[in-house]
mmCIF file of C-alpha atoms in Angstrom:
data_model
loop_
_atom_site.group_PDB
_atom_site.id
_atom_site.type_symbol
_atom_site.label_atom_id
_atom_site.label_comp_id
_atom_site.label_asym_id
_atom_site.label_seq_id
_atom_site.Cartn_x
_atom_site.Cartn_y
_atom_site.Cartn_z
ATOM 1 C CA MET A 10 38.809 106.891 124.358
ATOM 2 C CA PRO A 11 41.685 108.093 125.611
ATOM 3 C CA HIS A 12 43.612 105.054 124.462
ATOM 4 C CA THR A 13 42.242 105.980 120.942
ATOM 5 C CA CYS A 14 43.516 109.820 120.957
ATOM 6 C CA SER A 15 46.747 108.517 122.074
ATOM 7 C CA GLN A 16 46.950 106.323 119.322
ATOM 8 C CA GLN A 17 45.648 109.036 116.865
ATOM 9 C CA LEU A 18 48.622 111.614 118.060
ATOM 10 C CA SER A 19 51.351 109.007 117.984
ATOM 11 C CA GLN A 20 49.992 107.924 114.356
ATOM 12 C CA SER A 21 50.192 111.589 113.467
ATOM 13 C CA HIS A 22 53.727 112.036 115.188
ATOM 14 C CA LYS A 23 54.552 109.451 113.066
ATOM 15 C CA ASN A 24 53.194 110.499 109.874
ATOM 16 C CA ILE A 25 54.971 114.049 110.409
ATOM 17 C CA LYS A 26 58.037 112.158 111.031
ATOM 18 C CA ASP A 27 57.694 110.262 107.891
ATOM 19 C CA HIS A 28 56.972 113.296 106.104
ATOM 20 C CA PHE A 29 60.026 115.193 107.301
ATOM 21 C CA VAL A 30 62.507 112.124 106.337
ATOM 22 C CA HIS A 31 61.045 111.941 102.930
ATOM 23 C CA LYS A 32 61.284 115.730 102.334
ATOM 24 C CA VAL A 33 65.180 115.526 103.474
ATOM 25 C CA ARG A 34 65.552 112.517 101.372
ATOM 26 C CA MET A 35 64.552 114.014 98.381
ATOM 27 C CA LYS A 36 66.410 117.356 98.971
ATOM 28 C CA THR A 37 69.602 115.142 99.649
ATOM 29 C CA ALA A 38 68.778 113.029 96.065
ATOM 30 C CA ALA A 39 68.019 116.165 94.446
ATOM 31 C CA VAL A 40 71.658 117.615 95.649
ATOM 32 C CA ALA A 41 73.276 114.314 94.582
ATOM 33 C CA VAL A 42 71.365 114.431 91.243
ATOM 34 C CA LEU A 43 72.446 118.017 90.482
ATOM 35 C CA GLY A 44 75.967 117.260 90.266
ATOM 36 C CA LEU A 45 75.039 114.677 87.435
ATOM 37 C CA LEU A 46 73.149 117.096 85.633
ATOM 38 C CA GLY A 47 75.733 119.915 85.782
ATOM 39 C CA ALA A 48 78.200 117.194 84.460
ATOM 40 C CA LEU A 49 76.123 116.172 81.740
ATOM 41 C CA CYS A 50 74.833 119.826 80.959
ATOM 42 C CA LEU A 51 71.592 119.010 80.079
ATOM 43 C CA CYS A 52 68.839 121.454 78.926
ATOM 44 C CA VAL A 53 65.659 119.856 79.667
ATOM 45 C CA ASN A 54 61.856 120.659 79.089
ATOM 46 C CA ALA A 55 59.826 118.417 81.302
ATOM 47 C CA ASP A 56 56.291 118.392 82.468
ATOM 48 C CA THR A 57 55.586 120.669 85.425
ATOM 49 C CA ASN A 58 54.802 117.313 87.522
ATOM 50 C CA SER A 59 58.044 115.270 85.835
ATOM 51 C CA PRO A 60 60.594 113.981 88.409
ATOM 52 C CA LEU A 61 63.140 116.312 86.501
ATOM 53 C CA ASP A 62 61.024 119.288 87.048
ATOM 54 C CA PHE A 63 60.911 118.486 90.765
ATOM 55 C CA ILE A 64 64.942 118.433 90.376
ATOM 56 C CA ARG A 65 65.062 121.644 89.139
ATOM 57 C CA GLN A 66 62.689 123.580 91.524
ATOM 58 C CA SER A 67 64.649 122.077 94.310
ATOM 59 C CA ALA A 68 67.849 123.441 92.836
ATOM 60 C CA VAL A 69 66.064 126.874 92.286
ATOM 61 C CA ASN A 70 65.161 126.530 95.900
ATOM 62 C CA TRP A 71 68.114 125.848 97.352
ATOM 63 C CA THR A 72 69.673 128.698 99.412
ATOM 64 C CA GLU A 73 73.394 127.100 99.418
ATOM 65 C CA ASN A 74 76.113 127.035 96.989
ATOM 66 C CA LEU A 75 75.283 124.527 93.679
ATOM 67 C CA PRO A 76 77.824 121.643 94.135
ATOM 68 C CA CYS A 77 78.513 122.162 90.680
ATOM 69 C CA GLY A 78 82.653 123.274 91.003
ATOM 70 C CA LEU A 79 83.560 125.855 88.084
ATOM 71 C CA TRP A 80 80.576 125.139 85.957
ATOM 72 C CA ASP A 81 77.808 127.664 85.626
ATOM 73 C CA CYS A 82 74.939 125.949 87.334
ATOM 74 C CA ASN A 83 73.118 129.255 88.005
ATOM 75 C CA CYS A 84 72.842 129.582 84.207
ATOM 76 C CA GLU A 85 71.343 125.899 83.634
ATOM 77 C CA PHE A 86 69.194 125.901 87.075
ATOM 78 C CA ARG A 87 67.985 129.355 87.763
ATOM 79 C CA GLN A 88 68.177 131.191 84.320
ATOM 80 C CA THR A 89 67.371 130.112 80.826
ATOM 81 C CA LYS A 90 66.592 126.914 79.927
ATOM 82 C CA GLY A 91 68.828 126.987 76.621
ATOM 83 C CA CYS A 92 72.182 127.885 78.290
ATOM 84 C CA CYS A 93 74.452 125.161 78.894
ATOM 85 C CA CYS A 94 76.174 124.863 82.339
ATOM 86 C CA VAL A 95 79.817 124.930 80.965
ATOM 87 C CA SER A 96 79.005 127.807 78.317
ATOM 88 C CA SER A 97 81.772 129.926 80.082
ATOM 89 C CA ALA A 98 84.316 127.303 80.427
ATOM 90 C CA LEU A 99 83.696 126.576 76.723
ATOM 91 C CA MET A 100 83.910 129.956 75.428
ATOM 92 C CA GLN A 101 87.346 130.475 77.589
ATOM 93 C CA LEU A 102 88.920 127.462 75.967
ATOM 94 C CA GLU A 103 87.430 128.957 72.433
ATOM 95 C CA GLU A 104 89.250 132.034 72.839
ATOM 96 C CA ALA A 105 92.753 130.588 74.003
ATOM 97 C CA THR A 106 92.688 128.070 71.106
ATOM 98 C CA MET A 107 91.609 130.971 68.725
ATOM 99 C CA LEU A 108 94.325 132.810 70.210
ATOM 100 C CA SER A 109 97.185 130.456 70.005
ATOM 101 C CA MET A 110 96.220 129.340 66.388
ATOM 102 C CA LEU A 111 96.505 132.970 65.358
ATOM 103 C CA SER A 112 100.019 133.100 67.400
ATOM 104 C CA ILE A 113 101.058 129.823 65.085
ATOM 105 C CA SER A 114 100.155 130.974 61.837
ATOM 106 C CA GLU A 115 101.718 134.182 62.310
ATOM 107 C CA ASP A 116 104.885 132.333 63.476
ATOM 108 C CA LEU A 117 104.589 130.160 60.113
ATOM 109 C CA HIS A 118 104.059 132.971 58.202
ATOM 110 C CA ASN A 119 107.562 134.596 59.581
ATOM 111 C CA LEU A 120 108.868 131.175 58.808
ATOM 112 C CA ASN A 121 107.958 131.121 55.348
ATOM 113 C CA GLN A 122 109.123 134.602 54.770
ATOM 114 C CA HIS A 123 112.559 133.754 56.428
ATOM 115 C CA ILE A 124 112.482 130.818 54.299
ATOM 116 C CA ASP A 125 111.811 132.170 51.242
ATOM 117 C CA ALA A 126 114.397 135.198 51.610
ATOM 118 C CA ILE A 127 117.417 132.379 52.272
ATOM 119 C CA ALA A 128 116.124 130.497 49.564
ATOM 120 C CA GLY A 129 115.251 132.951 46.898
ATOM 121 C CA GLY A 130 118.696 134.649 47.877
ATOM 122 C CA ARG A 131 121.030 131.734 47.469
ATOM 123 C CA ASN A 132 120.131 131.697 43.600
ATOM 124 C CA VAL A 133 123.252 133.804 42.704
ATOM 125 C CA ALA A 134 126.114 132.517 40.879
ATOM 126 C CA PHE A 135 128.028 133.258 37.380
ATOM 127 C CA THR A 136 130.914 131.740 35.189
ATOM 128 C CA ALA A 137 132.195 133.901 32.638
ATOM 129 C CA SER A 138 135.258 133.388 30.192
ATOM 130 C CA LEU A 139 137.433 135.368 28.022
ATOM 131 C CA THR A 140 136.934 135.930 24.234
ATOM 132 C CA SER A 141 138.966 132.920 22.336
ATOM 133 C CA THR A 142 141.799 134.513 20.500
ATOM 134 C CA PRO A 143 145.089 133.438 19.145
ATOM 135 C CA GLY A 144 146.527 137.063 19.798
ATOM 136 C CA CYS A 145 146.872 138.553 22.786
ATOM 137 C CA PHE A 146 145.073 140.801 25.834
ATOM 138 C CA GLY A 147 147.423 143.602 26.995
ATOM 139 C CA PRO A 148 150.158 145.264 27.371
ATOM 140 C CA PHE A 149 148.326 148.636 28.889
ATOM 141 C CA ASN A 150 149.720 151.324 30.518
ATOM 142 C CA LYS A 151 147.253 150.844 33.615
ATOM 143 C CA ASN A 152 145.603 148.224 35.346
ATOM 144 C CA VAL A 153 142.554 147.132 33.625
ATOM 145 C CA PRO A 154 139.874 144.722 34.673
ATOM 146 C CA ILE A 155 139.335 141.888 32.222
ATOM 147 C CA PRO A 156 136.005 141.808 30.329
ATOM 148 C CA TYR A 157 135.102 137.987 30.336
ATOM 149 C CA GLN A 158 132.244 138.580 27.964
ATOM 150 C CA ASN A 159 131.164 134.666 27.359
ATOM 151 C CA ILE A 160 129.034 134.413 29.869
ATOM 152 C CA THR A 161 127.398 130.573 30.830
ATOM 153 C CA LEU A 162 126.082 131.273 34.040
ATOM 154 C CA ASN A 163 124.426 134.595 35.551
ATOM 155 C CA GLN A 164 122.017 133.751 38.222
ATOM 156 C CA GLY A 165 120.946 136.616 40.156
ATOM 157 C CA HIS A 166 122.456 139.092 37.412
ATOM 158 C CA GLY A 167 125.466 140.118 39.586
ATOM 159 C CA TYR A 168 128.166 139.713 36.921
ATOM 160 C CA ASN A 169 128.287 142.849 34.135
ATOM 161 C CA SER A 170 130.400 141.606 30.883
ATOM 162 C CA ALA A 171 130.717 145.758 29.973
ATOM 163 C CA LEU A 172 132.989 146.191 33.071
ATOM 164 C CA GLY A 173 134.010 142.915 33.869
ATOM 165 C CA ALA A 174 132.953 143.062 37.633
ATOM 166 C CA PHE A 175 130.693 141.205 39.769
ATOM 167 C CA THR A 176 128.499 143.598 42.110
ATOM 168 C CA VAL A 177 126.957 141.819 45.231
ATOM 169 C CA PRO A 178 123.423 141.493 45.333
ATOM 170 C CA ARG A 179 123.117 140.854 49.415
ATOM 171 C CA ALA A 180 125.209 140.257 52.171
ATOM 172 C CA GLY A 181 126.617 136.894 52.801
ATOM 173 C CA LEU A 182 129.885 134.494 51.917
ATOM 174 C CA TYR A 183 130.977 134.377 48.613
ATOM 175 C CA SER A 184 133.209 131.958 46.531
ATOM 176 C CA PHE A 185 135.461 133.046 43.798
ATOM 177 C CA SER A 186 137.643 131.421 41.441
ATOM 178 C CA TYR A 187 139.673 132.869 38.467
ATOM 179 C CA SER A 188 142.197 131.086 35.968
ATOM 180 C CA THR A 189 144.956 132.736 34.307
ATOM 181 C CA TYR A 190 146.457 131.181 31.133
ATOM 182 C CA SER A 191 148.989 132.350 28.363
ATOM 183 C CA ASN A 192 150.529 130.788 25.449
ATOM 184 C CA MET A 193 153.398 132.486 23.599
ATOM 185 C CA GLY A 194 153.306 129.818 20.847
ATOM 186 C CA VAL A 195 157.290 129.722 20.486
ATOM 187 C CA ALA A 196 159.422 128.201 22.897
ATOM 188 C CA GLY A 197 161.834 130.872 24.486
ATOM 189 C CA GLU A 198 159.332 133.428 24.154
ATOM 190 C CA HIS A 199 159.029 135.992 27.185
ATOM 191 C CA ILE A 200 155.762 135.016 29.279
ATOM 192 C CA TYR A 201 154.968 138.125 31.080
ATOM 193 C CA GLN A 202 151.672 137.959 32.970
ATOM 194 C CA LYS A 203 149.882 139.052 36.040
ATOM 195 C CA THR A 204 146.540 139.157 37.378
ATOM 196 C CA GLN A 205 144.917 140.127 40.609
ATOM 197 C CA LEU A 206 141.724 139.510 42.217
ATOM 198 C CA VAL A 207 140.051 142.889 43.303
ATOM 199 C CA ARG A 208 137.245 143.945 46.078
ATOM 200 C CA ASP A 209 136.290 147.608 45.394
ATOM 201 C CA GLY A 210 139.925 148.461 44.554
ATOM 202 C CA GLN A 211 141.824 146.637 46.853
ATOM 203 C CA VAL A 212 144.074 143.698 45.623
ATOM 204 C CA VAL A 213 143.048 140.588 47.904
ATOM 205 C CA SER A 214 144.927 137.407 45.549
ATOM 206 C CA SER A 215 147.312 137.497 42.687
ATOM 207 C CA SER A 216 149.055 135.048 40.276
ATOM 208 C CA TRP A 217 152.122 135.839 37.625
ATOM 209 C CA GLU A 218 154.452 134.363 35.511
ATOM 210 C CA ASP A 219 157.869 135.668 34.458
ATOM 211 C CA ASN A 220 159.900 133.211 32.541
ATOM 212 C CA ARG A 221 161.483 132.384 29.107
ATOM 213 C CA GLU A 222 161.623 128.687 30.178
ATOM 214 C CA ASP A 223 158.514 127.369 28.368
ATOM 215 C CA SER A 224 155.652 128.847 26.172
ATOM 216 C CA GLU A 225 152.628 128.120 28.141
ATOM 217 C CA ASP A 226 151.858 128.347 31.678
ATOM 218 C CA SER A 227 148.469 128.975 33.774
ATOM 219 C CA ALA A 228 147.465 129.308 37.437
ATOM 220 C CA THR A 229 144.254 129.092 39.370
ATOM 221 C CA HIS A 230 142.824 130.974 42.536
ATOM 222 C CA THR A 231 140.097 130.588 45.166
ATOM 223 C CA MET A 232 138.906 132.597 47.383
ATOM 224 C CA LEU A 233 136.146 133.159 49.998
ATOM 225 C CA LEU A 234 135.140 136.926 50.913
ATOM 226 C CA LYS A 235 132.612 138.091 53.039
ATOM 227 C CA LEU A 236 130.929 140.706 51.192
ATOM 228 C CA HIS A 237 128.213 143.939 51.640
ATOM 229 C CA PRO A 238 125.584 144.612 49.027
ATOM 230 C CA GLY A 239 127.055 146.930 46.277
ATOM 231 C CA ASN A 240 130.745 145.492 46.841
ATOM 232 C CA GLN A 241 132.308 144.975 43.422
ATOM 233 C CA VAL A 242 135.050 142.375 42.514
ATOM 234 C CA TYR A 243 136.673 141.857 39.416
ATOM 235 C CA VAL A 244 139.926 140.347 37.974
ATOM 236 C CA GLU A 245 142.279 142.883 36.485
ATOM 237 C CA LEU A 246 145.653 142.390 34.244
ATOM 238 C CA VAL A 247 148.585 144.411 35.791
ATOM 239 C CA LEU A 248 149.593 147.188 33.559
ATOM 240 C CA GLY A 249 152.705 146.332 30.905
ATOM 241 C CA ARG A 250 151.379 142.366 31.486
ATOM 242 C CA PHE A 251 149.580 140.663 28.482
ATOM 243 C CA LEU A 252 147.630 137.418 27.857
ATOM 244 C CA CYS A 253 148.115 135.497 24.901
ATOM 245 C CA GLY A 254 147.113 132.690 22.750
ATOM 246 C CA ASP A 255 143.659 131.398 24.325
ATOM 247 C CA THR A 256 142.005 129.927 22.075
ATOM 248 C CA GLN A 257 139.817 128.008 24.241
ATOM 249 C CA GLY A 258 138.524 130.269 26.669
ATOM 250 C CA PHE A 259 140.868 128.879 29.414
ATOM 251 C CA ASN A 260 141.001 132.357 31.279
ATOM 252 C CA SER A 261 137.506 132.517 33.316
ATOM 253 C CA PHE A 262 136.149 134.100 36.358
ATOM 254 C CA SER A 263 133.668 132.501 38.130
ATOM 255 C CA GLY A 264 131.728 132.971 41.691
ATOM 256 C CA TYR A 265 128.813 132.192 44.093
ATOM 257 C CA LEU A 266 126.963 132.922 47.387
ATOM 258 C CA VAL A 267 128.250 130.229 49.756
ATOM 259 C CA TYR A 268 125.439 131.316 52.237
ATOM 260 C CA PRO A 269 123.534 134.754 52.846
ATOM 261 C CA MET A 270 124.261 136.533 56.248
ATOM 262 C CA GLN A 271 122.608 139.408 58.315
ATOM 263 C CA ASP A 272 125.770 141.039 59.728
ATOM 264 C CA VAL A 273 128.927 140.953 57.563
#
């Protein structure tokens, strides 16, 4: 009888020990599987007696920190079943992505406006010539802008044939060229011409001829000028001088915007 009690007591101790080991193993397994569930972001609807339900219940009863890193496993295991353990991280990533896309969109919009401003403003160019005539233009008792009225190009509408002047539409570097031609028709006649390129009343270039050695002569000048909007550029005939015998429109004036500039 004592031997039997001893055996029963030993068997009870063994059963308690096995049960305790089993519980420890199950809790350890629950913690190990918990990390995997957090990584897979599981949102389960398990039966009451299913292994997954047991794992979930183990997580609920776990009093230490859940081994989920930065993921919100409290949401998954201790709150609603419809949430995701990475929802917070995903929302932060979505918000950062949206802000980045908005910034890129704004940058592209500004870049397109800048490109449009530059590309649109480059279409500034004109070419005009003096009306063909066998007679003479001049002389006058003061300097007179030459009215190049035969316009073949006027992009940007900067040139005004009534004034004989080009008005700058936008700031930038401009190139201007003008040709002066005169034919007296008879050898020994006095060629007496002088023209000059003027910017807002200031002479920036000139050409002239004063001889009796031939009856026909010409000259061409090209200038680069940095200009502000509203500046006027024109070619004028100097007082007392004249241009004669231009039957083919050799007296011409042209210009174009080389490139725009923000500050000149």
